Coordinates of C-alpha atoms in Angstrom, one line a residue:
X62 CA 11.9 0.3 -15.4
X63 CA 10.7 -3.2 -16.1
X64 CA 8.9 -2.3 -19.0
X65 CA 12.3 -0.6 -20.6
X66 CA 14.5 -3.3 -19.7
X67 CA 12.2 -5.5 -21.5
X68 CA 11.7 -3.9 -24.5
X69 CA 15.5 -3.0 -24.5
X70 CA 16.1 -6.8 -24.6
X71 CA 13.4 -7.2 -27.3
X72 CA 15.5 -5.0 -29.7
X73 CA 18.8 -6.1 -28.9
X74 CA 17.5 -9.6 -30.1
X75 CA 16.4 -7.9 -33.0
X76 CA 19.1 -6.7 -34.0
X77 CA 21.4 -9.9 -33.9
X78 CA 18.7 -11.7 -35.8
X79 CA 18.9 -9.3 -38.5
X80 CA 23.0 -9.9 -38.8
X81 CA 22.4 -13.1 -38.2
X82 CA 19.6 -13.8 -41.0
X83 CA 22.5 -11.8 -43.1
X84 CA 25.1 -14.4 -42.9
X85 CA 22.9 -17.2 -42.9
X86 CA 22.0 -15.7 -46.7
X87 CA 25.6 -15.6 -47.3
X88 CA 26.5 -18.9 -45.9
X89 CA 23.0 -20.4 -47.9
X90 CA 25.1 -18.5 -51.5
X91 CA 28.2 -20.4 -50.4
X92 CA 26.9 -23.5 -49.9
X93 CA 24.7 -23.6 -53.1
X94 CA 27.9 -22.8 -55.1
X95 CA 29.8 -25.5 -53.4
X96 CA 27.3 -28.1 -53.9
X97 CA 26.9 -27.1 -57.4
X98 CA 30.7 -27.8 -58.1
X99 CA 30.4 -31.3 -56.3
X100 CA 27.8 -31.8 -58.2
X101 CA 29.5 -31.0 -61.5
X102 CA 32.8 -32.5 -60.7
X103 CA 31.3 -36.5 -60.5
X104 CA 30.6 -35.5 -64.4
X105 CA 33.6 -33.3 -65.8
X106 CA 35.9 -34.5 -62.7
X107 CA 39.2 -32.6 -63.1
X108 CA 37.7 -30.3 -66.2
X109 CA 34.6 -29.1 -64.0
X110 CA 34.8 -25.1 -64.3
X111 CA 35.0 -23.3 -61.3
X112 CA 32.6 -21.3 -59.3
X113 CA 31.9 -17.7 -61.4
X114 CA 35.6 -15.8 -61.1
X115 CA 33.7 -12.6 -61.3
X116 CA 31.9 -13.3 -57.9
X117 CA 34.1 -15.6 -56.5
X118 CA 37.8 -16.6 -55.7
X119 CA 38.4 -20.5 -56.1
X120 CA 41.3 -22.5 -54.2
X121 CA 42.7 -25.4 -53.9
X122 CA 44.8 -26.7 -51.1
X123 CA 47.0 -29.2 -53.2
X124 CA 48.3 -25.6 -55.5
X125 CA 49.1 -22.3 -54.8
X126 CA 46.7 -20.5 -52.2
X127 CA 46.7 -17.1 -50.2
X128 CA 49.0 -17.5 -47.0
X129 CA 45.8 -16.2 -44.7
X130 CA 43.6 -19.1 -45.7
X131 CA 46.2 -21.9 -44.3
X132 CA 45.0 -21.5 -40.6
X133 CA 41.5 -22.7 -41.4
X134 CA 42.3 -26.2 -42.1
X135 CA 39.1 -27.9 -41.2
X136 CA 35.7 -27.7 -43.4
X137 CA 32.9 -25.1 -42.3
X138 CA 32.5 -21.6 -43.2
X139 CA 34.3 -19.0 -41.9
X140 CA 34.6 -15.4 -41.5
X141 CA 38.2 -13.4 -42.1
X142 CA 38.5 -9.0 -42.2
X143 CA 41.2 -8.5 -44.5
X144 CA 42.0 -5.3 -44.5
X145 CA 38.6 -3.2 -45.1
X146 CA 37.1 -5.9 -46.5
X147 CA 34.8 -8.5 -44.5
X148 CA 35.4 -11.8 -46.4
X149 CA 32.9 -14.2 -46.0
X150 CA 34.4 -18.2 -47.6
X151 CA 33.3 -22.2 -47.3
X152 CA 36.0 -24.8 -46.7
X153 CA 35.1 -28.2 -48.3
X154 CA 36.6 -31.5 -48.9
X155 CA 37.4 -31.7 -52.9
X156 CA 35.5 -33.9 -54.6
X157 CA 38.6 -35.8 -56.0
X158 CA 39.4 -36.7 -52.2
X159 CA 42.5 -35.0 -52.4
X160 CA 42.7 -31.7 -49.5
X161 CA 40.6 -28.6 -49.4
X162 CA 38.4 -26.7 -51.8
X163 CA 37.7 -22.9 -50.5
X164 CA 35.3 -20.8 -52.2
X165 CA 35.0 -17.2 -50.8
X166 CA 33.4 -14.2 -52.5
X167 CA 35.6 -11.6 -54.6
X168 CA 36.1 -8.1 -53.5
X169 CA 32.6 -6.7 -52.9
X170 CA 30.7 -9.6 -54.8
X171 CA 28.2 -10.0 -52.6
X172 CA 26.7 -5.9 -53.0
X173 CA 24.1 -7.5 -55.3
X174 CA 22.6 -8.6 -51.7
X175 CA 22.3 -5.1 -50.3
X176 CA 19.4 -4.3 -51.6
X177 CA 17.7 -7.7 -50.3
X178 CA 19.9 -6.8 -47.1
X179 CA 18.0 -3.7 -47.2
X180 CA 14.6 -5.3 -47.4
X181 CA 15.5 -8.0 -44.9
X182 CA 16.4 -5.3 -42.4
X183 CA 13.1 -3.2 -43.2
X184 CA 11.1 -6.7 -42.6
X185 CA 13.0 -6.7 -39.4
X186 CA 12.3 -3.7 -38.3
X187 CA 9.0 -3.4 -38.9
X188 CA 8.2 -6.8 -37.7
X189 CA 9.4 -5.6 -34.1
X190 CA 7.6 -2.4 -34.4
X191 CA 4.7 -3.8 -35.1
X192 CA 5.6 -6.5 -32.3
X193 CA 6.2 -4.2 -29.9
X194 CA 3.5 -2.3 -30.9
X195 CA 1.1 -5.1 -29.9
X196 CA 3.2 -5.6 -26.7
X197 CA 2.2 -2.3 -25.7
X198 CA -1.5 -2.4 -26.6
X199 CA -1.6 -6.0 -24.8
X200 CA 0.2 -4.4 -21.6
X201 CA -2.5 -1.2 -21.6
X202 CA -5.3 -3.9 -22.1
X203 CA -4.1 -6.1 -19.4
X204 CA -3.1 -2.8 -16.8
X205 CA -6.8 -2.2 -17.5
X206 CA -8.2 -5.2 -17.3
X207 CA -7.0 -6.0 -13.7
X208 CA -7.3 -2.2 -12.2
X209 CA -10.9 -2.2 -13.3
X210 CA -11.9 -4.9 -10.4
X211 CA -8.9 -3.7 -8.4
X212 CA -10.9 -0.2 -8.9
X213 CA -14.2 -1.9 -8.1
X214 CA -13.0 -3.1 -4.8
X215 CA -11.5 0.2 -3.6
X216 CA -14.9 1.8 -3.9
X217 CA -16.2 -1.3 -2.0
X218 CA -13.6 -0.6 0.7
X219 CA -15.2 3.4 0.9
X220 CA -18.3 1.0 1.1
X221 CA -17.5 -0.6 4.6
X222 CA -19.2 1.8 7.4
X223 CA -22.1 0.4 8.4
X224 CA -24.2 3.1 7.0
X225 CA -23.3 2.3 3.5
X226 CA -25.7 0.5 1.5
X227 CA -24.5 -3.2 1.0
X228 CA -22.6 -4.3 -2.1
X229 CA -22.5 -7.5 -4.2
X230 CA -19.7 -9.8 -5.4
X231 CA -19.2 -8.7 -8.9
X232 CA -15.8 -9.0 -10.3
X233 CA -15.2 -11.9 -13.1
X234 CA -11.4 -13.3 -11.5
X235 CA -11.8 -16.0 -8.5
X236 CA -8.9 -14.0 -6.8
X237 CA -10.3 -10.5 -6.6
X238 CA -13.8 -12.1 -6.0
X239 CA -12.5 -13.6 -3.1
X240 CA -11.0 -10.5 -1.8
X241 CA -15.0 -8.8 -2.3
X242 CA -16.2 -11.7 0.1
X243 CA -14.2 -11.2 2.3
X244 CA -14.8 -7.5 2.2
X245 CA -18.9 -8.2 2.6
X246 CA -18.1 -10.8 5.4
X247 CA -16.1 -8.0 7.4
X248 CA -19.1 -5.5 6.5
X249 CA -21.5 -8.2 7.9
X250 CA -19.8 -8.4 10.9
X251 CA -18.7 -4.7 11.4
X252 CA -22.5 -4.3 11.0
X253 CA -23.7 -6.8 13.2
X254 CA -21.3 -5.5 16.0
X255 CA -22.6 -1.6 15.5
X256 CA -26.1 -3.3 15.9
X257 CA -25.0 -5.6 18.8
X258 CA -23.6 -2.3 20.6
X259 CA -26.4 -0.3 20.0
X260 CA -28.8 -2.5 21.4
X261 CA -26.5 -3.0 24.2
X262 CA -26.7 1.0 24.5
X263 CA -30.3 1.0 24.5
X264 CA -30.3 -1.8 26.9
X265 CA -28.3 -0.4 29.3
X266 CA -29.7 3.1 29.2
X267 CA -32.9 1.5 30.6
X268 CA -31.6 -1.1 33.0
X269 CA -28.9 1.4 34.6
X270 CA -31.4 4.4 34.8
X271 CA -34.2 2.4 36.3
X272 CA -32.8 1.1 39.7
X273 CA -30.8 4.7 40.1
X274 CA -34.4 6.4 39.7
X275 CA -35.7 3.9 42.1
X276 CA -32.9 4.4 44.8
X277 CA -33.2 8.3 43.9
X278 CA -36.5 8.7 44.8
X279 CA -36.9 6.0 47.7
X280 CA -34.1 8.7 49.0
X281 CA -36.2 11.4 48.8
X282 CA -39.2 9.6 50.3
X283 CA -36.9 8.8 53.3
X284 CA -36.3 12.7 53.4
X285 CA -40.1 13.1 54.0
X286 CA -40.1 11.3 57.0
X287 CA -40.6 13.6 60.0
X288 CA -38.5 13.2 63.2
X289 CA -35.5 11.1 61.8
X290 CA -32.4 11.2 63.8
X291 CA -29.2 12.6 62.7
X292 CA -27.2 9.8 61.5
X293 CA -30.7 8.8 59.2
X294 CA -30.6 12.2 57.7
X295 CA -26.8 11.7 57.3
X296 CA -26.9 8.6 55.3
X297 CA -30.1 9.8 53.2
X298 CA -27.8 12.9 51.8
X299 CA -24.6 10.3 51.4
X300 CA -27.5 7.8 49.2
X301 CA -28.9 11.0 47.1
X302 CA -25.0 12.4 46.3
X303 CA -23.9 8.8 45.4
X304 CA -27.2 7.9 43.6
X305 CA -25.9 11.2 41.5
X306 CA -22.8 10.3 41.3
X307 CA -24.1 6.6 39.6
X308 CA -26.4 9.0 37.4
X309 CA -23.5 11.2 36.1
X310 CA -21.1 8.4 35.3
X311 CA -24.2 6.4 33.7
X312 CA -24.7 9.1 31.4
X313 CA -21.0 9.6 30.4
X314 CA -20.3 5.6 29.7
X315 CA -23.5 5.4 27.3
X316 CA -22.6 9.0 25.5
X317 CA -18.8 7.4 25.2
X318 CA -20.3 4.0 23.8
X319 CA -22.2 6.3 20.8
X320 CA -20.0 6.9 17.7
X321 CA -21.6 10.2 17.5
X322 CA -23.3 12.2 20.6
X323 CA -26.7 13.8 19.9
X324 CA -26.8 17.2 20.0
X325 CA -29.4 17.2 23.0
X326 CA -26.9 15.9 25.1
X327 CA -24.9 19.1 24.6
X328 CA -25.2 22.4 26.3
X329 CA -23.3 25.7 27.4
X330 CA -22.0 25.3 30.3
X331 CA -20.1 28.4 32.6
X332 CA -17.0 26.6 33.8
X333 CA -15.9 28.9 36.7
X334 CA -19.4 28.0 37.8
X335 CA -19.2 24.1 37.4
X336 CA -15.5 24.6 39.1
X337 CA -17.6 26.1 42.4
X338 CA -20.0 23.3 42.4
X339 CA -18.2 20.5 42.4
X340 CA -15.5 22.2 45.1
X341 CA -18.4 23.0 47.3
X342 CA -19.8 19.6 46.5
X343 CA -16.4 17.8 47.5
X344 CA -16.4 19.9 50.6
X345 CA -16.6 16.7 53.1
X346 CA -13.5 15.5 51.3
X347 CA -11.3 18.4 52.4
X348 CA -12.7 18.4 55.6
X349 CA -12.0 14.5 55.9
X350 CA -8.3 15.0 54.8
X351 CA -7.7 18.4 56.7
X352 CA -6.6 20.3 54.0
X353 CA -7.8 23.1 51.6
X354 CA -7.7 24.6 48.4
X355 CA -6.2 27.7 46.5
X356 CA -8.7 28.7 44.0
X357 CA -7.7 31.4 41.2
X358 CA -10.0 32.2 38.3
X359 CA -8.3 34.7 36.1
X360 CA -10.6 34.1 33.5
X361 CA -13.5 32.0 32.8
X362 CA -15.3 30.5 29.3
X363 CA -18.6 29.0 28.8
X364 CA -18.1 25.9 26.9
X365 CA -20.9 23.5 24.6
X366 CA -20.1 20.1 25.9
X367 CA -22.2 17.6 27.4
X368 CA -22.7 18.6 31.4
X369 CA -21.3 15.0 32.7
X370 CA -18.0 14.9 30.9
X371 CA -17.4 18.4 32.5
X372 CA -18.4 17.2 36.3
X373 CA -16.3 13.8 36.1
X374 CA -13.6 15.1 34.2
X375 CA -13.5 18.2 37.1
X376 CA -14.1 15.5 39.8
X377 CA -11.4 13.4 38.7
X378 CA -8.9 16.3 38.4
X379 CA -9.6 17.3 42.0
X380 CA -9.9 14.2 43.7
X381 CA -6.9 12.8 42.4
X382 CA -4.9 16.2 43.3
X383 CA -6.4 15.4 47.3
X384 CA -5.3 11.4 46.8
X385 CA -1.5 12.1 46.3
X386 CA -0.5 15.4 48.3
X387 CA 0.8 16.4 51.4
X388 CA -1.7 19.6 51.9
X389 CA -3.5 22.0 50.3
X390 CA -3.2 21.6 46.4
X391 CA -3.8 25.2 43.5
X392 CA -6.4 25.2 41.0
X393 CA -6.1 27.8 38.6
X394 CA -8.7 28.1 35.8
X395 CA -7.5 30.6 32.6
X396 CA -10.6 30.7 30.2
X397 CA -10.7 27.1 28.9
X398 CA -7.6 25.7 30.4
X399 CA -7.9 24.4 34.0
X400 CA -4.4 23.3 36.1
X401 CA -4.6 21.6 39.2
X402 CA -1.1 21.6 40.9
X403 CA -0.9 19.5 44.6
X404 CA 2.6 18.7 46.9
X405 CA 4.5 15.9 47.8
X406 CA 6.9 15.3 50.5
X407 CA 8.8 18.2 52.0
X408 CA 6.1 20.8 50.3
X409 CA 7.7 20.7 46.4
X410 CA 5.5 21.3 43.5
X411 CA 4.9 18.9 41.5
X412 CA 3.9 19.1 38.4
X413 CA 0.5 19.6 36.9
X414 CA -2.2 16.3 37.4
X415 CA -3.9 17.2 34.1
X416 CA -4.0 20.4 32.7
X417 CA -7.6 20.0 30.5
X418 CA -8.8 22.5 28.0
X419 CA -11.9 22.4 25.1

């Protein structure tokens, strides 16, 4: 739209310089005849011939004179449609001192000009074609010469996971050049925090494992020890379920932290089976709370996921379900969608805690 406006504008200037360059050429004609009769009246003074009657109509001020030319009164040239006819004149002071001398062209006198008209108007036009014509080759150049780095850094951007190779400032303008460093900076940082992480990850994954290992098995040395009482056994089984518990969620906070989980980590997994496990497992929670459970499994599906997300995220579902009801809650599991649906005050469903499906 820009584009159109401007070269709209281009050609309208055109086009008054062309009629404009036409009067001038008239007005230049005028004035050469008019300084010519000065010129030749400080010789012949009042028997200096006047301008040639065949191209031109002569007046005087101080005689007789067409009624239309009385208005202009004041020297200049001028420009009167009579009729048809586009008459072009000068007014000047006569050389005697005496009023006004007009000069204007006879009837189609001036036709001799059309065919420099012509030529003026061809100059004209192919000036501003060939003007315009450069226009549009400098816009095309200069489109390309700024969407070739623009085009340079949007493969740069594609450039920015850390697993890209690294990339150089290239481009030849201090702007866009700017815009690449900052573009490498971000990559030098958005690598150094992948590398950060996964070292953290590494880190972690030994520091978290080793002292649940250590509790894990000082547990099950305990267990070896003949002729404990009760409450010794009791608390050995509460250390081994929460040293698994610390295990599970360990291993589910560093498989989260991994942009991508390895495909050891994933297995197929029977989820009516993992269901039972972890509701025999929660057992001592019913028990504490005094209330039970409605298990339904009208169908069941064996899913490929990692085996901790399915335990916390079954865990979770259940334990929140016993945490905000007023007894027993319904677990229904339909192939891979589990609901888990507990009550409130005066025994009204509520709606689903979660319903959770792969």
């Amino acid at each position: 739209m820009m584009t159109f406006v401007m070269f709209s504008l281009f050609w309208t200037v055109i086009y008054i310089a062309e009629n404009q360059l036409e009067i001038i050429s008239l007005h230049h004609w005028l004035d050469a005849e008019a300084e010519r009769f000065v010129d030749d009246y400080r010789v012949n003074q009042a028997e200096t011939p006047l301008p040639d009657s065949d191209e031109f109509s002569s007046y005087w001020s101080e005689s007789q004179m067409p009624d239309w030319l009385l208005p202009y009164n004041q020297p200049g040239f001028y420009e009167h449609l009579l009729g048809e006819e586009d008459k072009h004149f000068i007014v000047f002071h006569h050389p005697s001192g005496q009023g006004l001398m007009y000069i204007l062209f006879q009837d189609d006198a001036d036709d001799y000009l059309d065919g420099y008209e012509d030529s003026l108007h061809a100059f004209t036009f192919l000036f501003g074609l060939l003007v315009s014509l450069c226009m549009a080759l400098y816009g095309i150049y200069f489109v390309r010469t700024i969407s070739k780095p623009l085009g340079i850094i949007e493969n740069k951007v594609a450039q920015m996971p850390p697993d890209q190779p690294y990339f150089t400032v290239e481009t030849a303008y201090s702007e866009t050049r700017e815009i690449e460093q900052t573009l490498l900076d971000s990559k030098n940082n958005i690598a150094g925090f992948f590398q950060r992480e996964k070292e953290f990850s590494r880190f972690a994954s030994h520091e978290l494992r080793t002292p649940i290992m250590v509790i894990k098995g000082s547990s099950e040395l305990l267990s070896k020890v003949p002729n404990q009482p009760p409450v010794a056994l009791k608390a050995i089984d509460r250390i081994n379920k929460a040293s698994e518990e610390m295990r599970i969620l360990t291993e589910t906070f560093l498989l989260l932290g991994k942009e991508t989980v390895e495909a050891h980590h994933f297995g197929e997994h029977d989820l009516e089976q993992k269901l039972r496990q972890q509701l025999e497992a929660l057992a001592p929670l019913f028990a504490k709370q005094d209330a039970s459970y409605d298990l339904r499994v009208l169908a069941s599906k064996v899913i490929d996921a990692p085996e901790s997300f399915i335990t916390i995220i079954i865990n979770n579902l259940i334990k929140n379900a016993f945490s905000y009801s007023v007894g027993d809650i319904y677990i229904q599991l339909a192939a891979d969608t589990l609901t888990i649906i507990n009550r409130h005050e005066a025994m009204k469903p509520t709606m689903p805690v979660m319903v959770v499906g792969w």
